[in-house]
GROMACS .gro file of C-alpha atoms in nm:
model
  402
    1MET     CA    1   8.777   0.743   0.478
    2SER     CA    2   9.062   0.591   0.681
    3VAL     CA    3   8.799   0.406   0.889
    4LEU     CA    4   8.601   0.296   0.586
    5ARG     CA    5   8.891   0.155   0.385
    6PRO     CA    6   8.996  -0.129   0.627
    7ALA     CA    7   8.631  -0.235   0.660
    8VAL     CA    8   8.595  -0.253   0.284
    9HIS     CA    9   8.918  -0.450   0.249
   10ARG     CA   10   8.814  -0.700   0.519
   11SER     CA   11   8.469  -0.746   0.369
   12ALA     CA   12   8.611  -0.781   0.017
   13GLY     CA   13   8.865  -1.038   0.139
   14VAL     CA   14   8.597  -1.250   0.303
   15ALA     CA   15   8.372  -1.228  -0.003
   16ARG     CA   16   8.658  -1.336  -0.230
   17CYS     CA   17   8.789  -1.625  -0.021
   18LEU     CA   18   8.467  -1.774   0.114
   19PRO     CA   19   8.326  -1.926  -0.210
   20HIS     CA   20   8.659  -2.085  -0.308
   21LEU     CA   21   8.698  -2.236   0.039
   22VAL     CA   22   8.341  -2.370   0.039
   23PHE     CA   23   8.386  -2.520  -0.308
   24LEU     CA   24   8.709  -2.692  -0.204
   25VAL     CA   25   8.569  -2.829   0.123
   26ALA     CA   26   8.232  -2.940  -0.017
   27ALA     CA   27   8.348  -3.105  -0.338
   28GLY     CA   28   8.688  -3.225  -0.222
   29GLY     CA   29   8.567  -3.342   0.117
   30THR     CA   30   8.285  -3.548  -0.031
   31LEU     CA   31   8.516  -3.713  -0.285
   32VAL     CA   32   8.767  -3.796  -0.013
   33ARG     CA   33   8.489  -3.948   0.196
   34LEU     CA   34   8.376  -4.166  -0.097
   35VAL     CA   35   8.732  -4.286  -0.153
   36GLU     CA   36   8.765  -4.375   0.215
   37LEU     CA   37   8.441  -4.573   0.194
   38ASN     CA   38   8.557  -4.732  -0.133
   39HIS     CA   39   8.216  -4.639  -0.267
   40GLU     CA   40   8.132  -4.709  -0.631
   41LEU     CA   41   7.973  -4.362  -0.660
   42CYS     CA   42   8.318  -4.209  -0.641
   43TRP     CA   43   8.385  -4.285  -1.008
   44ARG     CA   44   8.039  -4.160  -1.110
   45ILE     CA   45   8.059  -3.818  -0.949
   46ALA     CA   46   8.432  -3.753  -1.001
   47PRO     CA   47   8.392  -3.650  -1.371
   48PRO     CA   48   8.108  -3.398  -1.314
   49THR     CA   49   8.292  -3.265  -1.008
   50ALA     CA   50   8.609  -3.214  -1.212
   51ALA     CA   51   8.403  -3.044  -1.484
   52MET     CA   52   8.245  -2.814  -1.226
   53ALA     CA   53   8.587  -2.728  -1.081
   54VAL     CA   54   8.733  -2.647  -1.425
   55LEU     CA   55   8.432  -2.437  -1.529
   56TYR     CA   56   8.423  -2.260  -1.193
   57ALA     CA   57   8.795  -2.171  -1.207
   58ALA     CA   58   8.776  -2.067  -1.575
   59GLY     CA   59   8.469  -1.857  -1.508
   60LEU     CA   60   8.640  -1.671  -1.222
   61ALA     CA   61   8.953  -1.609  -1.430
   62ARG     CA   62   8.771  -1.472  -1.736
   63TRP     CA   63   8.442  -1.352  -1.586
   64ASP     CA   64   8.460  -0.997  -1.717
   65ARG     CA   65   8.529  -1.120  -2.073
   66LEU     CA   66   8.250  -1.378  -2.091
   67GLY     CA   67   7.971  -1.130  -2.160
   68ARG     CA   68   7.641  -1.305  -2.225
   69ALA     CA   69   7.815  -1.642  -2.190
   70ARG     CA   70   7.806  -1.593  -1.812
   71THR     CA   71   7.441  -1.699  -1.808
   72LEU     CA   72   7.529  -2.016  -2.000
   73LEU     CA   73   7.819  -2.089  -1.763
   74LEU     CA   74   7.596  -2.061  -1.457
   75GLY     CA   75   7.333  -2.279  -1.619
   76VAL     CA   76   7.587  -2.555  -1.694
   77LEU     CA   77   7.727  -2.536  -1.341
   78LEU     CA   78   7.382  -2.561  -1.184
   79SER     CA   79   7.292  -2.854  -1.414
   80LEU     CA   80   7.610  -3.044  -1.321
   81TRP     CA   81   7.553  -2.966  -0.955
   82THR     CA   82   7.191  -3.085  -0.967
   83SER     CA   83   7.275  -3.412  -1.142
   84THR     CA   84   7.558  -3.480  -0.898
   85VAL     CA   85   7.347  -3.420  -0.588
   86LEU     CA   86   7.071  -3.641  -0.733
   87SER     CA   87   7.326  -3.925  -0.748
   88LEU     CA   88   7.397  -3.902  -0.373
   89THR     CA   89   7.202  -3.968  -0.059
   90GLY     CA   90   7.209  -3.852   0.300
   91ALA     CA   91   7.518  -3.676   0.433
   92LEU     CA   92   7.702  -3.709   0.102
   93ALA     CA   93   7.431  -3.508  -0.075
   94SER     CA   94   7.434  -3.258   0.211
   95GLY     CA   95   7.806  -3.198   0.153
   96TYR     CA   96   7.754  -3.117  -0.214
   97ALA     CA   97   7.458  -2.896  -0.127
   98TRP     CA   98   7.705  -2.642   0.011
   99LEU     CA   99   7.826  -2.571  -0.344
  100ALA     CA  100   7.522  -2.343  -0.362
  101VAL     CA  101   7.730  -2.085  -0.172
  102PRO     CA  102   7.999  -2.024  -0.439
  103PHE     CA  103   7.734  -2.044  -0.710
  104ALA     CA  104   7.537  -1.773  -0.529
  105VAL     CA  105   7.847  -1.551  -0.526
  106LEU     CA  106   7.886  -1.600  -0.902
  107THR     CA  107   7.520  -1.508  -0.934
  108MET     CA  108   7.578  -1.180  -0.748
  109ARG     CA  109   7.833  -1.088  -1.014
  110MET     CA  110   7.575  -1.108  -1.293
  111PRO     CA  111   7.524  -0.768  -1.460
  112THR     CA  112   7.146  -0.725  -1.427
  113ARG     CA  113   6.915  -0.741  -1.128
  114ALA     CA  114   6.673  -0.970  -1.314
  115GLU     CA  115   6.946  -1.227  -1.383
  116ARG     CA  116   7.055  -1.221  -1.021
  117ALA     CA  117   6.701  -1.255  -0.889
  118VAL     CA  118   6.609  -1.545  -1.121
  119THR     CA  119   6.930  -1.741  -1.057
  120LEU     CA  120   6.911  -1.693  -0.680
  121GLY     CA  121   6.549  -1.806  -0.692
  122VAL     CA  122   6.651  -2.122  -0.881
  123ILE     CA  123   6.927  -2.200  -0.628
  124THR     CA  124   6.696  -2.137  -0.334
  125ALA     CA  125   6.428  -2.362  -0.484
  126LEU     CA  126   6.669  -2.640  -0.584
  127LEU     CA  127   6.830  -2.674  -0.242
  128PRO     CA  128   6.520  -2.797  -0.052
  129VAL     CA  129   6.411  -3.021  -0.339
  130LEU     CA  130   6.751  -3.191  -0.365
  131LEU     CA  131   6.797  -3.234   0.009
  132VAL     CA  132   6.440  -3.361   0.069
  133ARG     CA  133   6.493  -3.621  -0.205
  134ALA     CA  134   6.838  -3.719  -0.067
  135TYR     CA  135   6.707  -3.765   0.289
  136GLY     CA  136   6.368  -3.901   0.193
  137GLY     CA  137   6.183  -3.630   0.383
  138PHE     CA  138   6.182  -3.277   0.519
  139ASP     CA  139   6.443  -3.209   0.789
  140LEU     CA  140   6.482  -2.845   0.899
  141GLU     CA  141   6.820  -2.915   1.062
  142VAL     CA  142   6.953  -3.031   0.725
  143LEU     CA  143   6.788  -2.760   0.513
  144ALA     CA  144   6.847  -2.454   0.730
  145PRO     CA  145   7.234  -2.435   0.736
  146PRO     CA  146   7.302  -2.430   0.358
  147LEU     CA  147   7.007  -2.199   0.290
  148ALA     CA  148   7.118  -1.962   0.565
  149ALA     CA  149   7.476  -1.973   0.434
  150VAL     CA  150   7.362  -1.890   0.080
  151TRP     CA  151   7.166  -1.583   0.185
  152ALA     CA  152   7.422  -1.470   0.444
  153THR     CA  153   7.686  -1.481   0.169
  154VAL     CA  154   7.457  -1.290  -0.066
  155LEU     CA  155   7.399  -1.020   0.195
  156LEU     CA  156   7.771  -1.002   0.277
  157TYR     CA  157   7.861  -0.972  -0.092
  158ARG     CA  158   7.597  -0.704  -0.147
  159ASP     CA  159   7.723  -0.511   0.156
  160GLN     CA  160   8.079  -0.535   0.025
  161GLN     CA  161   7.967  -0.401  -0.313
  162ARG     CA  162   7.789  -0.111  -0.144
  163LEU     CA  163   8.094  -0.024   0.064
  164THR     CA  164   8.315  -0.045  -0.244
  165ARG     CA  165   8.088   0.197  -0.428
  166GLU     CA  166   8.091   0.435  -0.131
  167LEU     CA  167   8.470   0.419  -0.114
  168SER     CA  168   8.496   0.482  -0.488
  169ASP     CA  169   8.260   0.779  -0.460
  170THR     CA  170   8.459   0.915  -0.164
  171ARG     CA  171   8.786   0.881  -0.349
  172GLY     CA  172   8.635   1.053  -0.650
  173GLU     CA  173   8.515   1.342  -0.435
  174LEU     CA  174   8.856   1.373  -0.266
  175ALA     CA  175   9.026   1.372  -0.605
  176ARG     CA  176   8.789   1.645  -0.723
  177GLN     CA  177   8.859   1.852  -0.412
  178GLN     CA  178   9.234   1.807  -0.458
  179ARG     CA  179   9.211   1.919  -0.819
  180GLU     CA  180   9.007   2.220  -0.712
  181ALA     CA  181   9.260   2.300  -0.438
  182GLY     CA  182   9.537   2.277  -0.696
  183ARG     CA  183   9.352   2.514  -0.928
  184LEU     CA  184   9.297   2.763  -0.644
  185ALA     CA  185   9.662   2.741  -0.541
  186GLU     CA  186   9.768   2.797  -0.902
  187ARG     CA  187   9.539   3.100  -0.928
  188ALA     CA  188   9.686   3.235  -0.605
  189ARG     CA  189  10.040   3.187  -0.737
  190ILE     CA  190   9.957   3.363  -1.066
  191ALA     CA  191   9.786   3.645  -0.874
  192ARG     CA  192  10.098   3.685  -0.660
  193ASP     CA  193  10.325   3.687  -0.965
  194LEU     CA  194  10.109   3.947  -1.138
  195HIS     CA  195  10.077   4.159  -0.824
  196ASP     CA  196  10.441   4.148  -0.720
  197THR     CA  197  10.581   4.208  -1.069
  198LEU     CA  198  10.366   4.335  -1.351
  199ALA     CA  199  10.100   4.525  -1.156
  200GLN     CA  200  10.348   4.723  -0.945
  201GLU     CA  201  10.588   4.791  -1.231
  202ILE     CA  202  10.313   4.895  -1.472
  203ALA     CA  203  10.183   5.133  -1.206
  204GLY     CA  204  10.533   5.278  -1.178
  205SER     CA  205  10.560   5.313  -1.555
  206ARG     CA  206  10.226   5.492  -1.563
  207MET     CA  207  10.349   5.742  -1.304
  208LEU     CA  208  10.662   5.806  -1.511
  209LEU     CA  209  10.454   5.866  -1.824
  210GLN     CA  210  10.234   6.109  -1.632
  211ALA     CA  211  10.544   6.291  -1.513
  212ALA     CA  212  10.681   6.299  -1.867
  213ASP     CA  213  10.355   6.450  -1.991
  214ARG     CA  214  10.382   6.728  -1.731
  215ASP     CA  215  10.748   6.798  -1.817
  216TRP     CA  216  10.710   6.771  -2.196
  217GLU     CA  217  10.694   7.147  -2.256
  218ARG     CA  218  10.907   7.284  -1.973
  219ARG     CA  219  11.173   7.010  -1.940
  220PRO     CA  220  11.182   6.807  -2.262
  221GLU     CA  221  11.512   6.633  -2.180
  222ALA     CA  222  11.376   6.504  -1.848
  223ALA     CA  223  11.057   6.392  -2.021
  224ARG     CA  224  11.254   6.197  -2.283
  225ARG     CA  225  11.458   6.026  -2.010
  226GLN     CA  226  11.138   5.925  -1.834
  227VAL     CA  227  10.994   5.784  -2.158
  228GLN     CA  228  11.318   5.594  -2.217
  229VAL     CA  229  11.299   5.442  -1.869
  230VAL     CA  230  10.941   5.333  -1.937
  231THR     CA  231  11.046   5.182  -2.271
  232GLU     CA  232  11.318   4.974  -2.103
  233ALA     CA  233  11.079   4.872  -1.827
  234LEU     CA  234  10.821   4.755  -2.082
  235GLY     CA  235  11.084   4.521  -2.226
  236GLU     CA  236  11.132   4.370  -1.880
  237HIS     CA  237  10.754   4.346  -1.836
  238LEU     CA  238  10.732   4.152  -2.162
  239ALA     CA  239  11.002   3.909  -2.049
  240GLN     CA  240  10.827   3.858  -1.714
  241THR     CA  241  10.495   3.798  -1.889
  242ARG     CA  242  10.656   3.534  -2.110
  243GLY     CA  243  10.807   3.374  -1.803
  244ILE     CA  244  10.466   3.353  -1.633
  245ILE     CA  245  10.316   3.199  -1.947
  246GLN     CA  246  10.601   2.946  -1.964
  247ASP     CA  247  10.549   2.854  -1.599
  248LEU     CA  248  10.182   2.779  -1.666
  249SER     CA  249  10.273   2.495  -1.899
  250PRO     CA  250  10.639   2.400  -1.835
  251PRO     CA  251  10.753   2.188  -2.132
  252VAL     CA  252  11.078   2.098  -1.959
  253LEU     CA  253  10.890   1.914  -1.683
  254ALA     CA  254  10.692   1.702  -1.926
  255ARG     CA  255  10.996   1.630  -2.142
  256ASP     CA  256  11.289   1.595  -1.899
  257GLY     CA  257  11.141   1.562  -1.549
  258LEU     CA  258  11.144   1.763  -1.227
  259GLU     CA  259  11.521   1.798  -1.194
  260SER     CA  260  11.559   1.964  -1.535
  261ALA     CA  261  11.257   2.187  -1.472
  262LEU     CA  262  11.400   2.306  -1.139
  263ARG     CA  263  11.744   2.358  -1.291
  264ASP     CA  264  11.587   2.566  -1.569
  265LEU     CA  265  11.380   2.765  -1.318
  266CYS     CA  266  11.688   2.847  -1.110
  267ALA     CA  267  11.891   2.944  -1.418
  268ARG     CA  268  11.619   3.180  -1.541
  269THR     CA  269  11.580   3.335  -1.196
  270ASP     CA  270  11.956   3.376  -1.155
  271ALA     CA  271  11.975   3.552  -1.493
  272THR     CA  272  11.709   3.806  -1.394
  273ALA     CA  273  11.846   4.146  -1.305
  274GLY     CA  274  11.814   4.252  -0.943
  275THR     CA  275  11.781   3.900  -0.796
  276PRO     CA  276  12.027   3.727  -0.562
  277ARG     CA  277  12.258   3.452  -0.686
  278VAL     CA  278  12.054   3.133  -0.728
  279THR     CA  279  12.219   2.786  -0.729
  280PHE     CA  280  12.071   2.440  -0.772
  281ARG     CA  281  12.187   2.092  -0.676
  282THR     CA  282  12.047   1.745  -0.606
  283GLU     CA  283  12.103   1.489  -0.332
  284HIS     CA  284  12.085   1.109  -0.364
  285ALA     CA  285  12.018   0.907  -0.676
  286SER     CA  286  11.745   1.041  -0.900
  287CYS     CA  287  11.416   0.854  -0.945
  288PRO     CA  288  11.112   0.927  -1.163
  289LEU     CA  289  10.820   1.104  -0.997
  290PRO     CA  290  10.451   1.087  -1.091
  291THR     CA  291  10.351   1.391  -1.294
  292GLU     CA  292  10.105   1.524  -1.035
  293ARG     CA  293  10.369   1.514  -0.759
  294ALA     CA  294  10.640   1.666  -0.982
  295VAL     CA  295  10.410   1.953  -1.084
  296ALA     CA  296  10.322   2.020  -0.719
  297LEU     CA  297  10.688   2.041  -0.615
  298LEU     CA  298  10.771   2.264  -0.912
  299ARG     CA  299  10.486   2.504  -0.838
  300VAL     CA  300  10.568   2.520  -0.468
  301THR     CA  301  10.936   2.581  -0.547
  302GLN     CA  302  10.841   2.865  -0.782
  303GLY     CA  303  10.652   3.034  -0.501
  304LEU     CA  304  10.925   2.978  -0.243
  305LEU     CA  305  11.194   3.102  -0.478
  306ALA     CA  306  10.992   3.412  -0.561
  307ASN     CA  307  10.947   3.481  -0.188
  308ALA     CA  308  11.319   3.447  -0.125
  309CYS     CA  309  11.416   3.672  -0.417
  310GLU     CA  310  11.159   3.943  -0.355
  311HIS     CA  311  11.133   3.966   0.023
  312ALA     CA  312  11.437   3.810   0.192
  313ARG     CA  313  11.696   4.069   0.079
  314ALA     CA  314  11.937   3.778   0.038
  315ASP     CA  315  12.271   3.759  -0.142
  316GLU     CA  316  12.239   3.389  -0.225
  317VAL     CA  317  11.954   3.140  -0.256
  318GLN     CA  318  12.010   2.764  -0.275
  319VAL     CA  319  11.754   2.522  -0.418
  320VAL     CA  320  11.816   2.157  -0.328
  321LEU     CA  321  11.620   1.863  -0.470
  322VAL     CA  322  11.640   1.564  -0.235
  323TYR     CA  323  11.532   1.228  -0.377
  324GLY     CA  324  11.390   0.959  -0.151
  325ARG     CA  325  11.235   0.621  -0.211
  326GLN     CA  326  10.985   0.549  -0.486
  327GLY     CA  327  10.777   0.861  -0.537
  328ALA     CA  328  10.928   1.043  -0.237
  329ALA     CA  329  11.110   1.372  -0.282
  330ALA     CA  330  11.169   1.706  -0.115
  331VAL     CA  331  11.281   2.050  -0.226
  332GLU     CA  332  11.461   2.287   0.009
  333VAL     CA  333  11.489   2.659  -0.060
  334ARG     CA  334  11.755   2.823   0.157
  335ASP     CA  335  11.851   3.190   0.168
  336ASP     CA  336  12.093   3.403   0.372
  337GLY     CA  337  11.853   3.693   0.398
  338THR     CA  338  11.691   3.881   0.682
  339GLY     CA  339  11.470   3.593   0.799
  340PHE     CA  340  11.138   3.623   0.974
  341ASP     CA  341  10.930   3.476   1.256
  342PRO     CA  342  10.739   3.169   1.127
  343SER     CA  343  10.501   3.178   1.423
  344ALA     CA  344  10.387   3.524   1.318
  345VAL     CA  345  10.293   3.388   0.975
  346GLN     CA  346  10.111   3.091   1.130
  347ALA     CA  347   9.925   3.326   1.360
  348GLY     CA  348   9.789   3.511   1.058
  349GLU     CA  349  10.026   3.805   1.033
  350LYS     CA  350  10.158   3.921   0.698
  351ASP     CA  351  10.314   3.646   0.488
  352ARG     CA  352  10.644   3.701   0.306
  353GLY     CA  353  10.480   3.737  -0.030
  354PHE     CA  354  10.169   3.540  -0.065
  355GLY     CA  355  10.219   3.168  -0.068
  356LEU     CA  356  10.324   2.961   0.236
  357GLY     CA  357   9.965   2.874   0.329
  358ALA     CA  358   9.869   2.782  -0.028
  359ALA     CA  359  10.188   2.580  -0.071
  360ARG     CA  360  10.124   2.389   0.250
  361GLU     CA  361   9.766   2.307   0.147
  362ARG     CA  362   9.882   2.184  -0.193
  363LEU     CA  363  10.139   1.950  -0.037
  364VAL     CA  364   9.905   1.821   0.233
  365ALA     CA  365   9.653   1.726  -0.037
  366LEU     CA  366   9.919   1.486  -0.174
  367GLY     CA  367  10.024   1.352   0.166
  368GLY     CA  368  10.316   1.592   0.201
  369SER     CA  369  10.422   1.873   0.434
  370LEU     CA  370  10.587   2.215   0.442
  371THR     CA  371  10.831   2.307   0.720
  372VAL     CA  372  10.979   2.651   0.776
  373ASP     CA  373  11.300   2.714   0.972
  374SER     CA  374  11.375   3.085   1.009
  375ALA     CA  375  11.441   3.363   1.255
  376PRO     CA  376  11.501   3.735   1.215
  377GLY     CA  377  11.859   3.796   1.109
  378ARG     CA  378  11.965   3.439   1.024
  379GLY     CA  379  11.805   3.350   0.691
  380THR     CA  380  11.536   3.101   0.603
  381ARG     CA  381  11.514   2.733   0.510
  382VAL     CA  382  11.182   2.603   0.375
  383ARG     CA  383  11.142   2.231   0.299
  384ALA     CA  384  10.859   2.103   0.079
  385SER     CA  385  10.829   1.725   0.121
  386LEU     CA  386  10.624   1.453  -0.045
  387ARG     CA  387  10.635   1.111   0.119
  388GLU     CA  388  10.660   0.784  -0.068
  389ALA     CA  389  10.354   0.725  -0.287
  390ALA     CA  390  10.090   0.507  -0.117
  391GLY     CA  391  10.086   0.248  -0.396
  392ALA     CA  392  10.464   0.210  -0.396
  393GLN     CA  393  10.471   0.184  -0.017
  394GLN     CA  394  10.206  -0.088  -0.010
  395ALA     CA  395  10.386  -0.280  -0.285
  396ARG     CA  396  10.715  -0.262  -0.095
  397VAL     CA  397  10.549  -0.384   0.225
  398ALA     CA  398  10.388  -0.673   0.037
  399VAL     CA  399  10.723  -0.773  -0.115
  400GLY     CA  400  10.885  -0.761   0.227
  401ALA     CA  401  10.608  -0.975   0.373
  402ARG     CA  402  10.661  -1.240   0.108
   0.00000   0.00000   0.00000
């Protein structure tokens, strides 16, 4: 798609600028020539030319709102154009004949194929008739250039429309794939949460209940202690389940933004028994993030924080939100735990938990990246980054260019 997009933009730019330039040169140039010749026709064709210019500009500005009035607009323009060319002779008529090019572009913007075909047929038929009358005979050298320009412009405009449709379809497919990748990553995160917490702990509770059943007659006190342990564990399971449900639809993110959601996540994790101390801070001035990008960073941080708490054997974990330019942000998760060899993970060996690959894919889909800095015995620093949003970057470049 990176190859297709510049081609579409170049083609679209030519298709947009060409008719305006032709209109200006053909109409304005002929009027200037008449003024230089001090020709009496100048005052006869100036009013219809001005009317054509006003209608042409108004039609371009409000084309999508005209509805069925577009047919009427084109009919009036073609009538004014025909009457004007009939008033001229020779090279002067030839100059105005080039107005068929912008009118053909307007025709290509008509909604139905029948309207486009009929109007293009009228323009193609009018051109030879008007020029033969202006020159008093058939001259291929006079007729060929404007006719060729009309149909070359039509083909260029049609090609641009086709490329635009292809680009739109490609973007739609990429968006669908990104949404699907996000859903798969979310499923993987939920599966990891369920596997690393509820599944293992419920299995342990089941073993305790089985042991209590065996000891119920012979060792009733031991059996009651085992049941009590299971009862306390079920309370923790319920809290973890509620936390997973809350993570699926974080209201804090929608209401207060990414910073509040991350602060809440770190506070909840820090308050959980058996986890290392978790702290949170921000760097640089805060800026609003698009919802899709904020959700991605929150989900990735959840996975990284879970990895650090469950597998790093750390005493302290730091979560740092780093703001950048418009739409750019990064989250770093740092721990002082045992560390690991990142190359072993990249080579396909056992991941610390379940999520670096899924997190990296999720960020790459949004134009971001995931970097891991770790080594056995010296802790881990993982940075999830999202670059400046493409739209904001293009707008900033345009402002700088102006």
